[in-house]
Short mmCIF file of N, CA, C and O in Angstrom, two decimals:
data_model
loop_
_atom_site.label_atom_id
_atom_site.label_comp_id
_atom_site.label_asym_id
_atom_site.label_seq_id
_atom_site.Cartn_x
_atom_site.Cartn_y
_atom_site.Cartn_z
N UNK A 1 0.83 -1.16 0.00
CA UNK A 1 0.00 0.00 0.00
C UNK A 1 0.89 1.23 0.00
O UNK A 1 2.00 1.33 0.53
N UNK A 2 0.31 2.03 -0.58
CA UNK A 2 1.14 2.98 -0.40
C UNK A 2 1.05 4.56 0.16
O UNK A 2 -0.03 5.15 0.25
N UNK A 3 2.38 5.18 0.54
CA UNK A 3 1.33 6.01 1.62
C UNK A 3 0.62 7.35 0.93
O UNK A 3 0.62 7.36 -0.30
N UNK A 4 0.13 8.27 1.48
CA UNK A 4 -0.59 9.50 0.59
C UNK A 4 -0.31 10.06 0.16
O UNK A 4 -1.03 10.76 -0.55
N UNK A 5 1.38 10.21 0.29
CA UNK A 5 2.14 11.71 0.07
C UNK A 5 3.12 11.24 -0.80
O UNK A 5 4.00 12.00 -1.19
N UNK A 6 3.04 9.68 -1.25
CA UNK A 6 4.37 9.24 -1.84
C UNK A 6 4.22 9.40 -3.40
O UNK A 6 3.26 9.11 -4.11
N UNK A 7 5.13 9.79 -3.64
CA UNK A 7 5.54 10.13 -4.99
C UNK A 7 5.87 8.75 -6.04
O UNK A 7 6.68 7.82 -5.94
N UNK A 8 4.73 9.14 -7.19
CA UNK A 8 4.56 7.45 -7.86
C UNK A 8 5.81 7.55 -9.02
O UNK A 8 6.13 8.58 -9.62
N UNK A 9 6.46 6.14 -9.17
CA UNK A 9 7.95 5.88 -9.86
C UNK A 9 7.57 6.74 -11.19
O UNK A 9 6.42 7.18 -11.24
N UNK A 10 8.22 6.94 -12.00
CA UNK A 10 7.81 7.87 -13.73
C UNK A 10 7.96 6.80 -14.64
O UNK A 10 7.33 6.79 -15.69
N UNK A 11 8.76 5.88 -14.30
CA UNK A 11 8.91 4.88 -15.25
C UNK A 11 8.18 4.06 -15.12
O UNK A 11 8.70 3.02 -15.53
N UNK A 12 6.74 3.83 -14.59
CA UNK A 12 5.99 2.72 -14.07
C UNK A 12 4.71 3.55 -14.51
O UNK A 12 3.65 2.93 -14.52
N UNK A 13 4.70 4.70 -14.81
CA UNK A 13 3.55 5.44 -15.72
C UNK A 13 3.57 5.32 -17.24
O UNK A 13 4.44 5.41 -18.12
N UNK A 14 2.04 5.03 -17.17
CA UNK A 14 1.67 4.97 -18.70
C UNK A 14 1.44 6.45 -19.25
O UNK A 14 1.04 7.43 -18.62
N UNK A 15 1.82 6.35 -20.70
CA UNK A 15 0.98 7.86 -21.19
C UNK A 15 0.04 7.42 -21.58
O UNK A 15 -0.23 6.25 -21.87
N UNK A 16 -0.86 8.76 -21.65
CA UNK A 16 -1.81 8.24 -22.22
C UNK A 16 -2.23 9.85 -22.82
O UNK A 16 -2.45 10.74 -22.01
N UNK A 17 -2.29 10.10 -24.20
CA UNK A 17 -2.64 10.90 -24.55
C UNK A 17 -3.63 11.92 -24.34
O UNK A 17 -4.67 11.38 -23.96
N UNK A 18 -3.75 13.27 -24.44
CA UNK A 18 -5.09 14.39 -24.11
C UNK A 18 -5.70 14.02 -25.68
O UNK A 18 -5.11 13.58 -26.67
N UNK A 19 -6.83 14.31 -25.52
CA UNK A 19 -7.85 14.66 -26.67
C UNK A 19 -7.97 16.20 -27.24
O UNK A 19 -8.45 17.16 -26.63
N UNK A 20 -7.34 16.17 -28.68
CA UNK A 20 -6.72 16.97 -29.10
C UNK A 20 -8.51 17.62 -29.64
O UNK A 20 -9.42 16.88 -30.01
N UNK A 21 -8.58 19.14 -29.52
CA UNK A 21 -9.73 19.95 -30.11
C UNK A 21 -9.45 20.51 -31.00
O UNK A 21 -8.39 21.07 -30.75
N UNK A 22 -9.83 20.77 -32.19
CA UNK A 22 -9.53 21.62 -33.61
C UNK A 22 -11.00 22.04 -33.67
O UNK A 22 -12.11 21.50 -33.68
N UNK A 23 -10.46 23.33 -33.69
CA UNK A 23 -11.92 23.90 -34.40
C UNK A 23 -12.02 23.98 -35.71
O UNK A 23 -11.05 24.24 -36.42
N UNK A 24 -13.45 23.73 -36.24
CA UNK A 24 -13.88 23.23 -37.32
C UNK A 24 -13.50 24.94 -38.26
O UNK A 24 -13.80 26.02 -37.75
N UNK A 25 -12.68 24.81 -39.94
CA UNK A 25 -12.82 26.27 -40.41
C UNK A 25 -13.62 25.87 -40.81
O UNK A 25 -13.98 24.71 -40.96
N UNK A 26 -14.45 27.74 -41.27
CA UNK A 26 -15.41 27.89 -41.93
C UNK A 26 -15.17 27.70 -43.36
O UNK A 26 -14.04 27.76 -43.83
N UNK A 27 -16.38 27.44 -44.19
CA UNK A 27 -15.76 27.06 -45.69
C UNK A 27 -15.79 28.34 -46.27
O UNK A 27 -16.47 29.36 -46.16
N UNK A 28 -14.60 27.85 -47.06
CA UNK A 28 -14.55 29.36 -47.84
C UNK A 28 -15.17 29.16 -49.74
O UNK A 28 -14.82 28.45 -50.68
N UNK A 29 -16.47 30.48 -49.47
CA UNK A 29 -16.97 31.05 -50.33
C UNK A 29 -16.14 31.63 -51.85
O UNK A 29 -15.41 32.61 -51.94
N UNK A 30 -16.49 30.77 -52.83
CA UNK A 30 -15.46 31.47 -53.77
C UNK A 30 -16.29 31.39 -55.21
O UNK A 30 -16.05 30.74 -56.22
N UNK A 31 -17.28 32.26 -54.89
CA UNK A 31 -18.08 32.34 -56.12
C UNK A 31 -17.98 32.78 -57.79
O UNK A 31 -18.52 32.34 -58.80
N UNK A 32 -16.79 34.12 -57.45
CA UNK A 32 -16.67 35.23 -58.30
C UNK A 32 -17.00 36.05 -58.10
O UNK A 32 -16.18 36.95 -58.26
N UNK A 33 -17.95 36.36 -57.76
CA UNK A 33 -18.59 37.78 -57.46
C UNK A 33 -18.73 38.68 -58.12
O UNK A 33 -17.61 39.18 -58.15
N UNK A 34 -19.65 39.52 -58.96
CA UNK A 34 -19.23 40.41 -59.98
C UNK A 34 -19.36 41.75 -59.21
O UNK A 34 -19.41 42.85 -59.77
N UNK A 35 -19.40 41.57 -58.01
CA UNK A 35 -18.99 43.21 -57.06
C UNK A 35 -17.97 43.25 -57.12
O UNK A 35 -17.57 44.17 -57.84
N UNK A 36 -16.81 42.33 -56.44
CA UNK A 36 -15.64 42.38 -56.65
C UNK A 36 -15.07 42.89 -57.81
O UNK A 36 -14.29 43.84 -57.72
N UNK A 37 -15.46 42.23 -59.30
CA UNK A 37 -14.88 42.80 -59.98
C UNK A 37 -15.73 44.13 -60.76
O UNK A 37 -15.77 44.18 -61.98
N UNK A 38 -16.20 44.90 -60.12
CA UNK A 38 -16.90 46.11 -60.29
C UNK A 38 -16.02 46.65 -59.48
O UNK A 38 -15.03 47.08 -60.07
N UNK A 39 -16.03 46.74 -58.64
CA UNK A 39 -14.68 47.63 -57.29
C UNK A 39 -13.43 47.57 -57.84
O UNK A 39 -12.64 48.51 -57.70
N UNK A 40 -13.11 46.40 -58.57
CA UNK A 40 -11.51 46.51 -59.12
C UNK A 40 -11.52 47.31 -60.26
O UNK A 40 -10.54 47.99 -60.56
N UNK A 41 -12.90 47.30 -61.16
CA UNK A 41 -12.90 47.93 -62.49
C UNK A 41 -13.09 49.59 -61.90
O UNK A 41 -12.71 50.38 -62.76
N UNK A 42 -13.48 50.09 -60.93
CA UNK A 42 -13.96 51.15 -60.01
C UNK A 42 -12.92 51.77 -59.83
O UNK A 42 -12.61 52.83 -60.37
N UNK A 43 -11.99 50.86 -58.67
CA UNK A 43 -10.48 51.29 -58.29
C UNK A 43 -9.44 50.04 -58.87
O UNK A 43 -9.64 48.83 -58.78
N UNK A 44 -8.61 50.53 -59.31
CA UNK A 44 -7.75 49.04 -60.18
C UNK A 44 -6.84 49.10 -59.19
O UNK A 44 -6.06 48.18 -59.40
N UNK A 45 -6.56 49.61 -58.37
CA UNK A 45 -5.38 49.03 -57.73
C UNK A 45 -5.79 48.27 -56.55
O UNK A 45 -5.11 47.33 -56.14
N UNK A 46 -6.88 48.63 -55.98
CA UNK A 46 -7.78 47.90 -54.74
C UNK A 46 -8.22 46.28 -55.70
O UNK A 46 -7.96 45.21 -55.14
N UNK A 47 -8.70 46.27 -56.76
CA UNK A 47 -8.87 44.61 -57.49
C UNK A 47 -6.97 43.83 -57.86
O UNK A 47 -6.57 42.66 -57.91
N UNK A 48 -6.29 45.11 -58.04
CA UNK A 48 -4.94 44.16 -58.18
C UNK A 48 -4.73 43.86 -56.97
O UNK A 48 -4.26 42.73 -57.03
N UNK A 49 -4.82 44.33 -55.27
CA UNK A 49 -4.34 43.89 -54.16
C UNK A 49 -5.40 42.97 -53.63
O UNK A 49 -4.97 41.92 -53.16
N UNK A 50 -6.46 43.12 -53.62
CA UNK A 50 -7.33 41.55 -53.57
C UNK A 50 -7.28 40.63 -54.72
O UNK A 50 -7.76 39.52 -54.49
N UNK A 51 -6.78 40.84 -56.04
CA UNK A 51 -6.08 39.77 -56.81
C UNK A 51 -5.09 38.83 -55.92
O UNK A 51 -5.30 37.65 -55.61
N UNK A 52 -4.11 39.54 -55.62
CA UNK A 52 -2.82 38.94 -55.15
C UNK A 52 -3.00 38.26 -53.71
O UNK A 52 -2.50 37.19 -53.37
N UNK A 53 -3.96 39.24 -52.80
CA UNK A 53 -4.36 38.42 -51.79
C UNK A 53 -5.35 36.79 -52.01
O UNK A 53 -5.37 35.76 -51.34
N UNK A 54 -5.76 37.04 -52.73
CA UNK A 54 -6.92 36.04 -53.54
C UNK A 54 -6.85 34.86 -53.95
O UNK A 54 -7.51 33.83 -53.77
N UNK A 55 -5.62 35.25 -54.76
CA UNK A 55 -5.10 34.14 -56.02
C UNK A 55 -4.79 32.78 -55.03
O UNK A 55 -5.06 31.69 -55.56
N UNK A 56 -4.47 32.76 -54.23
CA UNK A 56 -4.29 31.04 -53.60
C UNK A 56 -5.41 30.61 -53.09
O UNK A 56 -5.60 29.42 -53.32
N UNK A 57 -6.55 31.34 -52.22
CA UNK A 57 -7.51 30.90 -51.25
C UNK A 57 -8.70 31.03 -52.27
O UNK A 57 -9.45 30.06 -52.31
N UNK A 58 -8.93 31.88 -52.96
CA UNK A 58 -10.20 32.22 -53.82
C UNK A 58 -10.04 32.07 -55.00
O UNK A 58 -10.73 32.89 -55.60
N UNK A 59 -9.34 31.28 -55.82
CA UNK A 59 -9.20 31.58 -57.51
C UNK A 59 -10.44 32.22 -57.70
O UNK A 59 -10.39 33.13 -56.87
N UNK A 60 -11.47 32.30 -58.27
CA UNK A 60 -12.64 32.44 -58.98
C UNK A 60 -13.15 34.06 -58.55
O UNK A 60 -13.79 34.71 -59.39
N UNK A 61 -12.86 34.63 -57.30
CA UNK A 61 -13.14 35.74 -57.00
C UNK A 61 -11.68 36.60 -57.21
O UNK A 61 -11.62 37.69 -57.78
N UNK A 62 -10.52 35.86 -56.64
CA UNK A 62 -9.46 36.87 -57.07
C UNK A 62 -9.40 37.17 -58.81
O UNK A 62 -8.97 38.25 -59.22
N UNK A 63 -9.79 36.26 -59.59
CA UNK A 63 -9.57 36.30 -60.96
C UNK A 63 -10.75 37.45 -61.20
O UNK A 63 -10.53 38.37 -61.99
N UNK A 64 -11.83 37.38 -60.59
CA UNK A 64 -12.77 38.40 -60.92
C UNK A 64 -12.36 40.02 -60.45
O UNK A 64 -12.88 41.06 -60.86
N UNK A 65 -11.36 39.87 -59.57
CA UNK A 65 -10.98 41.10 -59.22
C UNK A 65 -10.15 41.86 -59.66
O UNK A 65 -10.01 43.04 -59.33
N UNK A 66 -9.30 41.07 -60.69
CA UNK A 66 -8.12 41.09 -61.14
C UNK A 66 -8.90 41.77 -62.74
O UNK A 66 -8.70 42.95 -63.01
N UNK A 67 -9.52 41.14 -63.44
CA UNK A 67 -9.75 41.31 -64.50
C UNK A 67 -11.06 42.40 -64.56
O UNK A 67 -11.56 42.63 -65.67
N UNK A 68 -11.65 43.11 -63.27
CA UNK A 68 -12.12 44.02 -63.24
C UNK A 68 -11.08 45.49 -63.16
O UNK A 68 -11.34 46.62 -63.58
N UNK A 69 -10.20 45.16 -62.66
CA UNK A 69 -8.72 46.29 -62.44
C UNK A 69 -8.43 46.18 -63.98
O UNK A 69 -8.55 47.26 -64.55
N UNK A 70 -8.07 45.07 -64.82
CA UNK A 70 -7.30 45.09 -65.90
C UNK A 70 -8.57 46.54 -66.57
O UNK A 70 -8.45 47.76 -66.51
N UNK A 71 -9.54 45.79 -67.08
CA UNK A 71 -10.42 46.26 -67.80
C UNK A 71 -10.28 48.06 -67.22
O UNK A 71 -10.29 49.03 -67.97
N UNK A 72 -10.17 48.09 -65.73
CA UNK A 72 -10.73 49.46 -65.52
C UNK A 72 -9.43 50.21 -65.84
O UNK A 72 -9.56 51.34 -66.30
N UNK A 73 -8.47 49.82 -65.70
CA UNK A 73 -6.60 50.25 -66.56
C UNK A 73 -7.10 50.52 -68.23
O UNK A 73 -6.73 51.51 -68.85
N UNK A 74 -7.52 50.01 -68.51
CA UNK A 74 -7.54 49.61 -70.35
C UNK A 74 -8.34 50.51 -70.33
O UNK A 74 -7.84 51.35 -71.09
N UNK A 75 -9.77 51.10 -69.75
CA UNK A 75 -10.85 51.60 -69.74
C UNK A 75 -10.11 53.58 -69.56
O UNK A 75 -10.20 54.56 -70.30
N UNK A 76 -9.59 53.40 -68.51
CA UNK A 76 -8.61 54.51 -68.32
C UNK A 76 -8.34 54.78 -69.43
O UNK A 76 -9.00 55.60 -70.07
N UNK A 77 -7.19 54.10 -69.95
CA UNK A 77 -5.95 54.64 -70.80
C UNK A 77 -6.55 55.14 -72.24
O UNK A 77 -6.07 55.92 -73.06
N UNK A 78 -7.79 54.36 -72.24
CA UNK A 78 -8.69 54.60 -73.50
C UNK A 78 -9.01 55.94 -73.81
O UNK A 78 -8.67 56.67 -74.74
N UNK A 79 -9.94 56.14 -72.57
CA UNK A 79 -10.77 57.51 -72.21
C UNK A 79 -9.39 58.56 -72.13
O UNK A 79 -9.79 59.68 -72.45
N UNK A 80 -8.45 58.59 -71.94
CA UNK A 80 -7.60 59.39 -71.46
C UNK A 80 -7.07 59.45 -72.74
O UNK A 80 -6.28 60.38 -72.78
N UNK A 81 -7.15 58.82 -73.89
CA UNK A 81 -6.39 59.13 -74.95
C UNK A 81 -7.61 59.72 -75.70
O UNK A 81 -7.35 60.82 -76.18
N UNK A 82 -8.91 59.29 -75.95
CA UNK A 82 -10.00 59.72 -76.49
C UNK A 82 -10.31 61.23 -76.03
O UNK A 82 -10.64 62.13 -76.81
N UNK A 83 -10.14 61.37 -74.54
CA UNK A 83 -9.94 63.13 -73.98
C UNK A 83 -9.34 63.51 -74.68
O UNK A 83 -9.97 64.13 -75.54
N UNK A 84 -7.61 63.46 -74.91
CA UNK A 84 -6.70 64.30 -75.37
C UNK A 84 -7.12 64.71 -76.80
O UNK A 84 -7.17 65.88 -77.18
N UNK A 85 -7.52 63.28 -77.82
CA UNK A 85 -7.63 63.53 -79.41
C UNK A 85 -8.84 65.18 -79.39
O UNK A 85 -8.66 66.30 -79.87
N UNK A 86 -9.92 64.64 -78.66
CA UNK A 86 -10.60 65.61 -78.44
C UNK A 86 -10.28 66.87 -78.49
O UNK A 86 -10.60 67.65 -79.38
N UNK A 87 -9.55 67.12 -77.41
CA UNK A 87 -9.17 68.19 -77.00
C UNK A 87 -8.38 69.00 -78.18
O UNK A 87 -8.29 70.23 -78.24
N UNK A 88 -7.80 68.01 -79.17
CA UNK A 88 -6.99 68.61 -79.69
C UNK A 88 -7.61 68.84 -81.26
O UNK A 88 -6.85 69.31 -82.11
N UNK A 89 -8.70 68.57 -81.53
CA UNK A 89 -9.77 68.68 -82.51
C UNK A 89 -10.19 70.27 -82.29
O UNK A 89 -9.97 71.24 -83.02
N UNK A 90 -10.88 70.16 -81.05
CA UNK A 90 -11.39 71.27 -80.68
C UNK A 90 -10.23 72.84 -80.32
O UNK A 90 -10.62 74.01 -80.30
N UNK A 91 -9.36 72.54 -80.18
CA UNK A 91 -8.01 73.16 -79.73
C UNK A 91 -7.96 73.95 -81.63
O UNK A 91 -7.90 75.15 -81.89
N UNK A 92 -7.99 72.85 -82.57
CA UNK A 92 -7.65 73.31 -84.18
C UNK A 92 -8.83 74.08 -84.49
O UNK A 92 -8.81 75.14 -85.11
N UNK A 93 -10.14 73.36 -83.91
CA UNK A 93 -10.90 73.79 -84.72
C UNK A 93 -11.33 75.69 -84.12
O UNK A 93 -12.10 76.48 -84.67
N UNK A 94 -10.61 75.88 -83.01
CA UNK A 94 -11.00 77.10 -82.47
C UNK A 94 -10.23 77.90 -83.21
O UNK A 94 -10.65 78.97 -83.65
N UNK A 95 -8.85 77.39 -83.44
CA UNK A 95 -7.66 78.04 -84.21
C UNK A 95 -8.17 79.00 -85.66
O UNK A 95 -7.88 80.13 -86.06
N UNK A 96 -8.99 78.01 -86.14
CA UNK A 96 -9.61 78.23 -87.75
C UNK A 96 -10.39 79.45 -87.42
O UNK A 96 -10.68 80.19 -88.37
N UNK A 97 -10.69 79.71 -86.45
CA UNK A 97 -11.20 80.98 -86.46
C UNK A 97 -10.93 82.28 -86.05
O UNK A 97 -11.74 83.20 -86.22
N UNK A 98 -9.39 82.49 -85.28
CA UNK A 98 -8.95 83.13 -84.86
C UNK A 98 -7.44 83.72 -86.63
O UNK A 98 -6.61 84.61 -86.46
#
């Protein structure tokens, strides 16, 4: 028998494992979204940095965000060249009368 206070050998103990808890993740949503890529076509550099954040966990929404930025770049550079021709139509055609 042994007494109350005595200290049991370590090598005469079994382990015995804890019961390990994982919490369950939530699933991740990866639809596309065509908001997303409205906000990137909106602001292109906010759809290129949720592109890049995106591209491993979300293909389908980062690609939508990405190719809303491209478009809104292309959409830019368009309008910004279509301004200038403008401008410079109207710039001649004021000329012709002076």
């Amino acid at each position: 028998m042994t007494e109350p206070y005595q200290v049991a050998d370590p090598d005469n103990q079994v382990y015995q494992p804890q019961p390990v808890y994982q919490q369950a993740a939530a699933p991740v949503v990866d639809n596309g979204g065509f908001g997303w890529g409205f906000l990137g076509f909106l602001i292109p550099l906010v759809g290129l940095i949720l592109f890049l954040v995106w591209k491993d966990t979300k293909p389908k929404t980062a690609k939508a965000a990405g190719i809303g930025a491209l478009v809104g770049v292309i959409a830019g550079i368009v309008l910004s060249i279509a301004a200038f021709v403008l401008s410079m139509v109207a710039v001649a055609s004021l000329s012709m009368y002076y």
